[in-house]
Coordinates of C-alpha atoms and ligand atoms in Angstrom, one line a residue:
X1 CA 19.0 2.9 -26.8
X2 CA 21.6 4.5 -24.6
X3 CA 20.8 4.6 -20.9
X4 CA 22.1 8.2 -20.9
X5 CA 19.0 9.2 -22.8
X6 CA 16.7 7.9 -20.1
X7 CA 19.0 9.6 -17.5
X8 CA 18.5 12.9 -19.3
X9 CA 14.8 12.4 -19.0
X10 CA 15.2 11.6 -15.2
X11 CA 17.2 14.9 -14.9
X12 CA 14.5 16.8 -16.6
X13 CA 11.8 15.3 -14.5
X14 CA 13.7 16.0 -11.3
X15 CA 14.1 19.6 -12.2
X16 CA 10.4 20.4 -12.3
X17 CA 7.6 19.9 -9.8
X18 CA 4.8 20.6 -12.3
X19 CA 2.7 17.6 -13.1
X20 CA 1.9 18.7 -16.6
X21 CA 5.5 19.3 -17.5
X22 CA 6.4 15.9 -16.2
X23 CA 3.7 14.3 -18.2
X24 CA 4.9 16.1 -21.3
X25 CA 8.5 15.0 -20.8
X26 CA 7.6 11.4 -20.4
X27 CA 5.1 11.4 -23.2
X28 CA 7.7 12.9 -25.7
X29 CA 10.2 10.4 -24.7
X30 CA 7.8 7.5 -25.1
X31 CA 7.1 8.5 -28.6
X32 CA 10.8 7.9 -29.6
X33 CA 10.9 4.4 -28.3
X34 CA 10.5 1.0 -30.0
X35 CA 8.1 -1.6 -28.5
X36 CA 10.7 -3.5 -26.5
X37 CA 12.2 -0.4 -25.0
X38 CA 8.8 1.1 -24.3
X39 CA 8.1 -2.0 -22.1
X40 CA 11.2 -1.5 -20.0
X41 CA 10.9 2.3 -19.8
X42 CA 7.3 1.8 -18.5
X43 CA 8.8 0.4 -15.4
X44 CA 12.2 2.2 -15.2
X45 CA 10.5 5.5 -15.3
X46 CA 9.0 4.6 -11.9
X47 CA 12.3 3.4 -10.7
X48 CA 11.4 -0.3 -10.8
X49 CA 12.2 -3.3 -12.9
X50 CA 9.3 -5.5 -11.8
X51 CA 5.6 -4.7 -12.2
X52 CA 3.5 -3.8 -9.1
X53 CA 1.9 -7.2 -9.0
X54 CA 5.2 -9.0 -8.7
X55 CA 6.7 -9.8 -5.4
X56 CA 10.2 -9.9 -6.9
X57 CA 12.5 -7.1 -5.9
X58 CA 16.0 -6.0 -6.5
X59 CA 16.7 -6.5 -2.8
X60 CA 20.1 -4.8 -2.4
X61 CA 21.1 -2.9 0.8
X62 CA 22.7 0.5 0.9
X63 CA 26.0 -1.0 2.3
X64 CA 26.5 -3.2 -0.8
X65 CA 25.9 -0.4 -3.2
X66 CA 28.3 1.8 -1.3
X67 CA 30.9 -0.9 -1.5
X68 CA 30.4 -1.1 -5.3
X69 CA 30.6 2.7 -5.7
X70 CA 33.8 2.7 -3.6
X71 CA 35.3 0.1 -6.0
X72 CA 34.1 1.8 -9.1
X73 CA 35.6 5.2 -8.2
X74 CA 38.6 3.8 -6.5
X75 CA 38.0 5.1 -3.0
X76 CA 37.3 3.6 0.4
X77 CA 33.8 2.6 1.6
X78 CA 34.2 5.1 4.4
X79 CA 34.6 7.9 1.9
X80 CA 31.5 6.8 0.2
X81 CA 29.6 6.7 3.5
X82 CA 30.8 10.2 4.3
X83 CA 29.7 11.5 0.9
X84 CA 26.2 9.9 1.4
X85 CA 26.0 11.6 4.8
X86 CA 27.1 15.0 3.4
X87 CA 24.8 14.9 0.4
X88 CA 21.9 13.1 2.0
X89 CA 21.5 10.7 -0.8
X90 CA 23.5 8.0 -2.7
X91 CA 22.7 9.6 -6.1
X92 CA 24.2 13.0 -5.2
X93 CA 27.1 11.3 -3.5
X94 CA 27.9 9.6 -6.8
X95 CA 27.9 12.9 -8.6
X96 CA 30.5 14.2 -6.2
X97 CA 32.6 11.0 -6.1
X98 CA 32.5 10.4 -9.9
X99 CA 33.7 14.0 -10.6
X100 CA 36.9 13.1 -8.7
X101 CA 37.3 9.9 -10.4
X102 CA 40.6 10.1 -12.3
X103 CA 40.1 8.3 -15.6
X104 CA 36.6 8.8 -16.7
X105 CA 34.6 6.4 -18.8
X106 CA 36.0 7.5 -22.2
X107 CA 37.2 4.1 -23.1
X108 CA 34.3 2.0 -22.1
X109 CA 31.2 1.4 -24.2
X110 CA 28.0 3.2 -23.3
X111 CA 25.4 1.6 -21.1
X112 CA 22.2 0.7 -22.9
X113 CA 18.7 0.6 -21.4
X114 CA 18.4 -3.1 -22.2
X115 CA 21.7 -3.9 -20.5
X116 CA 20.8 -1.9 -17.3
X117 CA 17.3 -3.4 -17.1
X118 CA 18.5 -7.0 -17.6
X119 CA 21.3 -6.6 -15.1
X120 CA 19.0 -5.1 -12.5
X121 CA 16.6 -8.0 -12.9
X122 CA 19.5 -10.4 -12.6
X123 CA 20.2 -9.1 -9.1
X124 CA 16.9 -10.3 -7.8
X125 CA 17.7 -13.9 -8.9
X126 CA 21.0 -14.3 -7.1
X127 CA 21.0 -16.2 -3.9
X128 CA 23.1 -18.8 -2.2
X129 CA 26.8 -19.0 -1.6
X130 CA 29.0 -16.2 -2.8
X131 CA 25.9 -14.3 -3.7
X132 CA 27.2 -11.0 -2.3
X133 CA 30.3 -11.2 -4.6
X134 CA 28.2 -12.0 -7.6
X135 CA 25.8 -9.1 -6.8
X136 CA 28.8 -6.7 -6.4
X137 CA 30.2 -7.9 -9.7
X138 CA 26.9 -7.1 -11.6
X139 CA 26.6 -3.6 -9.9
X140 CA 30.3 -2.9 -10.5
X141 CA 30.0 -3.8 -14.2
X142 CA 27.2 -1.1 -14.4
X143 CA 28.9 1.5 -12.2
X144 CA 32.3 1.3 -13.8
X145 CA 30.9 2.1 -17.2
X146 CA 28.6 4.8 -15.9
X147 CA 28.8 8.5 -16.4
X148 CA 28.3 10.6 -13.1
X149 CA 24.6 11.2 -13.9
X150 CA 24.1 7.5 -14.9
X151 CA 25.7 6.5 -11.6
X152 CA 23.3 8.8 -9.8
X153 CA 20.2 7.2 -11.1
X154 CA 21.6 3.6 -11.3
X155 CA 22.4 3.7 -7.5
X156 CA 19.0 5.2 -6.7
X157 CA 17.2 2.6 -8.8
X158 CA 19.1 -0.2 -7.2
X159 CA 18.1 1.1 -3.8
X160 CA 14.5 1.6 -5.1
X161 CA 14.4 5.3 -4.3
X162 CA 14.5 7.2 -7.6
X163 CA 13.3 10.5 -6.2
X164 CA 12.1 12.2 -9.4
X165 CA 8.6 12.8 -8.3
X166 CA 6.9 10.5 -10.8
X167 CA 4.0 8.3 -9.7
X168 CA 1.5 6.0 -11.4
X169 CA -0.8 8.9 -12.2
X170 CA 1.8 10.8 -14.2
X171 CA 2.9 7.7 -16.1
X172 CA -0.7 6.9 -16.9
X173 CA -1.3 10.4 -18.2
X174 CA 1.9 10.3 -20.2
X175 CA 1.0 7.0 -21.9
X176 CA -2.5 8.5 -22.8
X177 CA -0.9 11.6 -24.2
X178 CA 1.9 9.8 -26.1
X179 CA -0.5 7.5 -28.0
X180 CA -3.5 9.8 -28.0
X181 CA -5.7 7.5 -25.9
X182 CA -8.3 8.4 -23.4
X183 CA -6.8 8.5 -19.9
X184 CA -9.7 6.4 -18.6
X185 CA -8.8 3.5 -20.9
X186 CA -5.2 3.6 -19.8
X187 CA -6.2 3.8 -16.2
X188 CA -8.5 0.8 -16.5
X189 CA -5.8 -1.3 -18.2
X190 CA -3.3 -0.4 -15.5
X191 CA -5.9 -1.2 -12.7
X192 CA -6.5 -4.7 -14.3
X193 CA -2.9 -5.6 -15.1
X194 CA -0.9 -3.7 -12.5
X195 CA 1.8 -3.7 -15.0
X196 CA 3.0 -0.5 -16.7
X197 CA 5.3 -2.6 -19.0
X198 CA 2.3 -4.3 -20.5
X199 CA 0.2 -1.2 -20.6
X200 CA 2.8 1.0 -22.3
X201 CA 3.7 -1.6 -24.8
X202 CA 0.1 -2.4 -25.6
X203 CA -0.8 1.2 -25.9
X204 CA 2.0 1.7 -28.4
X205 CA 1.5 -1.4 -30.5
X206 CA -2.3 -1.9 -30.4
X207 CA -3.8 1.4 -29.2
X208 CA -7.2 1.7 -27.6
X209 CA -8.4 -1.7 -28.9
X210 CA -5.5 -3.5 -27.4
X211 CA -5.8 -1.8 -24.1
X212 CA -9.5 -2.6 -23.9
X213 CA -8.8 -6.2 -24.4
X214 CA -6.5 -6.4 -21.4
X215 CA -8.1 -7.9 -18.4
X216 CA -7.6 -9.8 -15.2
X217 CA -5.5 -12.9 -15.4
X218 CA -5.8 -15.5 -12.7
X219 CA -2.3 -15.9 -11.3
X220 CA -1.6 -12.1 -11.4
X221 CA -2.8 -10.3 -8.3
X222 CA -5.1 -7.3 -8.4
X223 CA -5.1 -4.4 -6.0
X224 CA -8.1 -5.0 -3.7
X225 CA -11.0 -2.7 -3.4
X226 CA -10.8 -0.9 -0.1
X227 CA -13.2 0.2 2.6
X228 CA -14.1 3.6 4.1
X229 CA -15.6 4.2 7.5
X230 CA -19.4 4.2 7.4
X231 CA -21.6 7.0 8.4
X232 CA -24.7 6.1 10.5
X233 CA -26.9 3.3 9.1
X234 CA -30.0 5.4 8.7
X235 CA -28.0 7.8 6.5
X236 CA -26.1 5.3 4.4
X237 CA -28.6 2.6 3.7
X238 CA -31.2 4.9 2.1
X239 CA -28.4 6.3 0.0
X240 CA -27.3 2.9 -1.2
X241 CA -30.9 1.5 -1.7
X242 CA -29.9 -2.1 -1.5
X243 CA -26.8 -3.0 0.5
X244 CA -25.1 -6.3 1.1
X245 CA -24.3 -6.3 4.8
X246 CA -21.7 -8.8 6.0
X247 CA -19.9 -9.7 9.2
X248 CA -16.5 -8.1 9.3
X249 CA -14.0 -10.7 10.3
X250 CA -10.8 -9.6 12.0
X251 CA -8.2 -11.5 10.1
X252 CA -6.2 -11.1 6.9
X253 CA -7.6 -10.6 3.5
X254 CA -6.7 -13.2 1.0
X255 CA -6.9 -13.1 -2.8
X256 CA -6.9 -16.6 -4.1
X257 CA -6.1 -17.4 -7.7
X258 CA -6.5 -20.6 -9.6
X259 CA -4.9 -20.8 -13.0
X260 CA -5.2 -24.3 -14.5
X261 CA -3.7 -26.6 -11.8
X262 CA -1.9 -23.9 -9.8
X263 CA -3.4 -22.1 -6.8
X264 CA -1.8 -19.0 -5.5
X265 CA -2.6 -16.9 -2.4
X266 CA -1.8 -13.2 -2.2
X267 CA -2.2 -10.6 0.6
X268 CA -3.8 -7.2 0.2
X269 CA -0.4 -5.9 -0.6
X270 CA -0.1 -8.4 -3.4
X271 CA 2.5 -10.5 -1.6
X272 CA 2.5 -14.1 -2.5
X273 CA 2.0 -16.2 0.7
X274 CA 1.0 -19.5 -0.8
X275 CA 4.0 -21.3 0.9
X276 CA 2.8 -20.3 4.4
X277 CA -0.8 -21.7 3.9
X278 CA -0.7 -25.2 2.4
X279 CA -3.9 -26.2 4.1
X280 CA -5.7 -23.3 2.5
X281 CA -4.5 -24.3 -0.9
X282 CA -5.9 -27.8 -0.2
X283 CA -9.3 -26.3 0.9
X284 CA -9.6 -24.4 -2.4
X285 CA -8.6 -27.4 -4.4
X286 CA -11.3 -29.5 -2.7
X287 CA -14.2 -27.1 -2.2
X288 CA -14.1 -24.9 -5.4
X289 CA -14.4 -26.1 -9.0
X290 CA -11.3 -26.8 -11.0
X291 CA -11.8 -23.8 -13.1
X292 CA -9.8 -20.6 -13.4
X293 CA -10.9 -18.1 -10.8
X294 CA -10.0 -15.2 -8.5
X295 CA -11.9 -15.0 -5.2
X296 CA -11.4 -12.9 -2.1
X297 CA -12.1 -13.6 1.5
X298 CA -10.8 -13.1 5.0
X299 CA -8.9 -15.8 6.9
X300 CA -9.0 -15.9 10.6
X301 CA -7.3 -18.0 13.3
X302 CA -9.5 -19.9 15.7
X303 CA -9.2 -21.9 18.9
X304 CA -12.0 -24.2 20.1
X305 CA -14.1 -22.6 17.4
X306 CA -13.6 -19.0 18.7
X307 CA -11.8 -16.4 16.6
X308 CA -8.4 -15.5 17.9
X309 CA -6.8 -12.1 17.8
X310 CA -5.4 -10.7 14.6
X311 CA -1.8 -11.2 15.9
X312 CA -2.2 -15.0 15.8
X313 CA -3.1 -15.0 12.2
X314 CA -0.4 -12.6 11.3
X315 CA 2.3 -14.9 12.9
X316 CA 0.8 -17.7 11.0
X317 CA 0.9 -16.0 7.6
X318 CA 4.4 -14.6 8.1
X319 CA 5.7 -18.0 9.0
X320 CA 8.5 -19.4 6.8
X321 CA 9.5 -22.5 8.7
X322 CA 7.7 -25.2 10.7
X323 CA 4.6 -24.5 8.8
X324 CA 3.3 -28.0 9.6
X325 CA 3.5 -27.4 13.3
X326 CA 1.7 -24.0 13.0
X327 CA -1.1 -25.7 11.0
X328 CA -1.9 -27.8 14.1
X329 CA -1.5 -25.0 16.6
X330 CA -3.4 -22.3 14.8
X331 CA -6.3 -23.7 12.8
X332 CA -7.6 -21.3 10.2
X333 CA -11.1 -20.6 8.9
X334 CA -12.0 -18.9 5.7
X335 CA -14.9 -16.5 4.9
X336 CA -15.2 -15.8 1.2
X337 CA -16.9 -12.6 0.2
X338 CA -16.2 -11.8 -3.5
X339 CA -15.4 -13.3 -6.8
X340 CA -13.5 -11.3 -9.4
X341 CA -13.0 -13.9 -12.0
X342 CA -14.7 -17.2 -12.7
X343 CA -13.9 -18.6 -16.1
X344 CA -14.2 -15.0 -17.3
X345 CA -13.7 -11.6 -15.7
X346 CA -16.5 -10.8 -13.2
X347 CA -15.5 -7.4 -11.9
X348 CA -18.0 -5.5 -14.1
X349 CA -20.9 -7.4 -12.7
X350 CA -22.8 -5.8 -9.8
X351 CA -22.0 -7.2 -6.3
X352 CA -25.4 -8.9 -6.1
X353 CA -24.6 -11.1 -9.1
X354 CA -21.0 -11.7 -7.9
X355 CA -22.3 -12.9 -4.6
X356 CA -24.7 -15.3 -6.3
X357 CA -21.9 -16.8 -8.4
X358 CA -19.8 -17.2 -5.2
X359 CA -22.6 -19.0 -3.5
X360 CA -22.9 -21.3 -6.6
X361 CA -19.3 -22.2 -6.8
X362 CA -18.2 -22.6 -3.2
X363 CA -19.0 -25.9 -1.4
X364 CA -19.4 -24.9 2.3
X365 CA -19.9 -28.3 3.8
X366 CA -16.6 -28.2 5.7
X367 CA -16.1 -26.1 8.8
X368 CA -13.2 -24.3 7.4
X369 CA -14.6 -23.1 4.1
X370 CA -17.4 -20.6 4.6
X371 CA -19.1 -17.6 2.9
X372 CA -19.3 -14.4 4.9
X373 CA -22.5 -14.2 6.9
X374 CA -24.7 -11.7 5.1
X375 CA -28.1 -10.1 4.7
X376 CA -29.6 -7.9 2.1
X377 CA -30.1 -4.5 3.7
X378 CA -32.7 -2.0 2.6
X379 CA -34.2 1.1 4.3
X380 CA -37.0 -1.2 5.5
X381 CA -34.8 -3.5 7.6
X382 CA -32.3 -1.3 9.2
X383 CA -33.1 -2.9 12.6
X384 CA -32.0 -6.3 11.1
X385 CA -28.7 -4.7 9.9
X386 CA -28.2 -3.4 13.4
X387 CA -28.9 -6.8 14.8
X388 CA -26.3 -8.4 12.5
X389 CA -23.8 -5.8 13.7
X390 CA -24.5 -6.7 17.4
X391 CA -24.4 -10.4 16.7
X392 CA -21.1 -10.0 14.9
X393 CA -19.6 -8.1 17.8
X394 CA -20.9 -10.7 20.3
X395 CA -19.1 -13.4 18.3
X396 CA -15.8 -11.4 18.7
X397 CA -15.8 -10.1 15.1
X398 CA -15.1 -6.5 14.3
X399 CA -18.4 -5.2 13.1
X400 CA -20.0 -5.3 9.7
X401 CA -19.2 -4.3 6.1
X402 CA -21.8 -2.5 4.1
X403 CA -21.5 -2.8 0.4
X404 CA -23.5 -1.3 -2.4
X405 CA -25.2 -4.3 -4.1
X406 CA -25.4 -2.7 -7.5
X407 CA -21.7 -1.7 -7.9
X408 CA -18.9 -3.3 -9.8
X409 CA -15.6 -4.2 -8.3
X410 CA -13.1 -1.4 -8.7
X411 CA -9.5 -2.5 -8.0
X412 CA -7.6 -0.2 -5.7
X413 CA -10.6 2.0 -5.0
X414 CA -11.3 3.3 -1.5
X415 CA -14.7 4.8 -1.7
X416 CA -18.4 4.8 -0.7
X417 CA -19.2 1.5 -2.5
X418 CA -17.7 -0.5 0.4
X419 CA -18.0 0.7 4.0
X420 CA -16.9 -0.6 7.3
X421 CA -19.0 -0.2 10.4
X422 CA -17.0 -1.1 13.5
X423 CA -17.8 -1.3 17.2
X424 CA -15.1 1.1 18.4
X425 CA -12.7 2.9 16.3
X426 CA -9.1 2.4 17.3
X427 CA -7.8 5.2 19.5
X428 CA -4.4 6.5 20.5
X429 CA -3.6 8.7 23.5
X430 CA -1.8 11.7 22.0
X431 CA -0.1 14.8 23.3
X432 CA -1.2 18.3 22.1
X433 CA 1.9 20.2 21.1
X434 CA 0.3 23.0 19.2
X435 CA -2.7 24.1 17.3
X436 CA -4.3 26.5 14.8
X437 CA -6.8 29.2 15.5
X438 CA -10.0 29.2 13.4
X439 CA -11.0 31.8 10.9
X440 CA -13.8 34.3 10.9
X441 CA -16.0 34.1 13.9
X442 CA -14.0 31.1 15.1
X443 CA -10.9 33.2 15.2
X444 CA -10.8 33.2 19.0
X445 CA -10.8 29.5 19.2
X446 CA -8.0 27.0 18.6
X447 CA -10.0 24.8 16.2
X448 CA -7.4 22.3 15.2
X449 CA -5.0 20.5 17.5
X450 CA -1.5 19.3 16.5
X451 CA -1.1 16.0 18.2
X452 CA 2.1 14.0 18.8
X453 CA 3.3 10.6 20.0
X454 CA 6.4 9.6 22.1
X455 CA 9.5 8.4 20.3
X456 CA 12.1 6.1 21.8
X457 CA 13.8 9.1 23.7
X458 CA 10.4 10.1 25.1
X459 CA 10.3 13.2 22.8
X460 CA 7.1 14.1 21.1
X461 CA 6.9 13.8 17.3
X462 CA 3.9 15.2 15.5
X463 CA 1.5 12.9 13.8
X464 CA -1.6 14.8 12.8
X465 CA -4.0 17.7 13.2
X466 CA -7.3 16.8 14.8
X467 CA -10.1 19.2 14.3
X468 CA -13.3 17.2 14.6
X469 CA -15.2 15.7 17.5
X470 CA -15.2 18.8 19.7
X471 CA -18.4 20.6 20.9
X472 CA -18.3 24.4 21.5
X473 CA -17.9 24.1 25.3
X474 CA -14.9 21.7 24.9
X475 CA -13.3 24.0 22.3
X476 CA -13.6 26.9 24.6
X477 CA -12.1 24.9 27.5
X478 CA -9.2 23.7 25.4
X479 CA -8.5 27.1 24.0
X480 CA -8.2 28.6 27.5
X481 CA -5.8 25.8 28.5
X482 CA -3.8 26.3 25.3
X483 CA -3.4 30.0 26.1
X484 CA -2.1 29.1 29.6
X485 CA 0.4 26.7 28.1
X486 CA 1.5 28.9 25.2
X487 CA 5.1 28.9 24.3
X488 CA 4.8 31.0 21.2
X489 CA 2.2 32.1 18.6
X490 CA 2.9 33.0 15.0
X491 CA 0.0 34.0 12.8
X492 CA -2.8 31.5 13.5
X493 CA -0.3 28.9 14.8
X494 CA 0.2 28.3 18.5
X495 CA 2.8 26.1 20.1
X496 CA 2.2 24.9 23.6
X497 CA 3.9 23.0 26.4
X498 CA 3.0 19.3 26.2
X499 CA 0.4 18.9 28.9
X500 CA -2.9 18.1 27.3
X501 CA -3.6 14.5 26.4
X502 CA -6.3 13.7 23.9
X503 CA -7.7 10.4 23.0
X504 CA -7.9 10.3 19.2
X505 CA -9.9 7.9 17.0
X506 CA -9.0 7.5 13.4
X507 CA -9.8 5.4 10.4
X508 CA -6.4 4.5 9.2
X509 CA -2.7 5.0 9.7
X510 CA -0.8 6.3 6.6
X511 CA 2.9 7.0 5.9
X512 CA 3.4 10.7 5.7
X513 CA 6.6 12.7 5.3
X514 CA 4.8 15.9 6.4
X515 CA 4.8 14.9 10.0
X516 CA 7.8 14.3 12.3
X517 CA 6.7 10.7 13.1
X518 CA 6.8 9.8 9.4
X519 CA 3.2 8.6 9.7
X520 CA -0.1 10.3 10.0
X521 CA -3.8 9.5 10.7
X522 CA -6.7 9.6 8.3
X523 CA -9.9 11.2 9.8
X524 CA -8.6 11.9 13.3
X525 CA -11.4 12.6 15.7
X526 CA -11.0 13.8 19.3
X527 CA -12.9 11.3 21.5
X528 CA -11.9 12.5 25.0
X529 CA -9.7 14.9 26.9
X530 CA -7.7 12.5 29.1
X531 CA -7.2 14.5 32.2
X532 CA -6.1 11.3 33.9
X533 CA -3.1 10.9 31.6
X534 CA 0.3 12.6 31.6
X535 CA 3.2 12.7 29.1
X536 CA 4.4 9.2 29.9
X537 CA 0.9 7.8 29.3
X538 CA 1.0 9.1 25.7
X539 CA 1.2 6.2 23.2
X540 CA 4.5 5.6 21.5
X541 CA 5.4 5.8 17.8
X542 CA 6.4 2.2 18.1
X543 CA 2.8 1.3 18.9
X544 CA 1.7 3.4 15.9
X545 CA 4.1 1.6 13.6
X546 CA 3.1 -1.8 14.9
X547 CA -0.6 -1.0 14.3
X548 CA 0.4 0.2 10.8
X549 CA 2.3 -3.0 10.1
X550 CA -0.5 -5.2 11.3
X551 CA -3.0 -3.7 8.9
X552 CA -0.6 -3.6 6.0
Ligands
AMP1 P1 -10.0 -2.2 7.3 O1 -8.8 -3.1 7.2 O2 -10.3 -1.8 8.7 O3 -9.9 -1.0 6.3 O4 -11.3 -3.0 6.8 C1 -11.4 -3.6 5.5 C2 -10.9 -5.0 5.6 O5 -11.8 -5.8 6.3 C3 -10.9 -5.7 4.3 O6 -9.7 -5.3 3.6 C4 -10.9 -7.1 4.7 O7 -9.6 -7.5 5.0 C5 -11.6 -7.1 6.0 N1 -12.9 -7.8 6.0 C6 -13.4 -8.6 6.9 N2 -14.6 -9.2 6.6 C7 -14.9 -8.7 5.4 C8 -16.0 -8.8 4.6 N3 -17.1 -9.6 4.9 N4 -16.0 -8.2 3.4 C9 -14.9 -7.4 3.0 N5 -13.9 -7.2 3.8 C10 -13.8 -7.8 5.0

């Protein structure tokens, strides 16, 4: 099938923001495709050529693409750079540059989806000497045959920024609609395989039955189940009934797969880090059965038996060279806490059963291979849970995890089934640059505070609105201050001089285009007004980004 047909779909998708329309467009297109093309379009529609579980990537920088575009249209690289700057995007720059291209592509043969897909995959495989030239040659072969719109989406796909507003949810719905299958079935298949190529093709060829047969495969990483901040123990434990409460270790989460004789280690972002941790591979080989499995645990770095900071483990895992030396300097310890597959998939079993299986299969006679410390919590022994928490903190761990004992493992889910209960939430000192007045009888108070961090030029860049954690007296105090510092007010929004510093706790840092910093905070809570701090004491965006990178 011609690539131009997919490009027409991209154009249609880019021209609407309505989710239902997008779903309809993709679904109609899918119906026209044969099996093989369906598989490729399942990925290309998301602007990728590798499934989410794969750590392979196209890996081409903007400069290289600009060079190829310059050659394809017969202009200078500077001219391409200027066009990208003017248009704000390589794709739009291509439209502009290609329209000026003298002899258009009338003589060349049309690009096909197969050819584009295979060429893009080839790019990831090229390394070694003269690799730049070989990459350019492949990109050029595509670009010189491309129409202007084809070039627009080819370049964007190569740079992994398709910008058509299509995410996993829309593709899932479109597959469900195209083949008349329940969304839930498609969602489950996607969650287990992390591979829209497989899901789309199976849906087309085998329908519901085929999708239901898809399952976890040791060797292919699964998105981990995530944790949410816990409410107070006396609230959450009665709600759960029976909870498995475990020490929360401050390390890196590992998902370890054994498939026949091969052991692979993945991070929570599904990155394969097997090469950096040879001694962990050995531990698994020695202390777990030689069966196919997927287990999860936390690895921490230790010195003289004491846990070291998270930074130490991060360096160890990111290490590419001198791994042997690092093994000696930073000994690692494992604490396993879940099993997703053992001979057969286990994720539908309740956690209580999964934990038992884990206890059966892991030999914990060595110091390095452990199970997480745990107790079964019920409303009757909340004091024991509190004691586990305090003991964990004393031992330099982060706190405890509270997990519903009767729940299955749901990949990628962040919900109430798994909670974290930490000593102190992380905080940032942030500058108030504005706020929003409340509504109704709160209309006289600034109820929500726009907080910002310092960038490298010491300018404040907004990060979040914090609206919780303030009692009435503090709200009143802050509102008076805000009025004193008012620069302007429009509707309910007030902008103020940057003078008030708040200490903000939060559960997580997330990327967010809505705020100037490009990042935002989940669940920001005002902990304190830091009257002792001035603008230069405000935390930097650099710190925020480094905290974000540590956790991701
Ligand atoms: P957070 O990264 O703060 O959202 O907390 C969740 C993370 O805690 C998990 O992704 C694991 O990396 C880590 N963790 C440490 N100990 C445990 C445990 N016993 N059970 C589950 N996760 C744990």
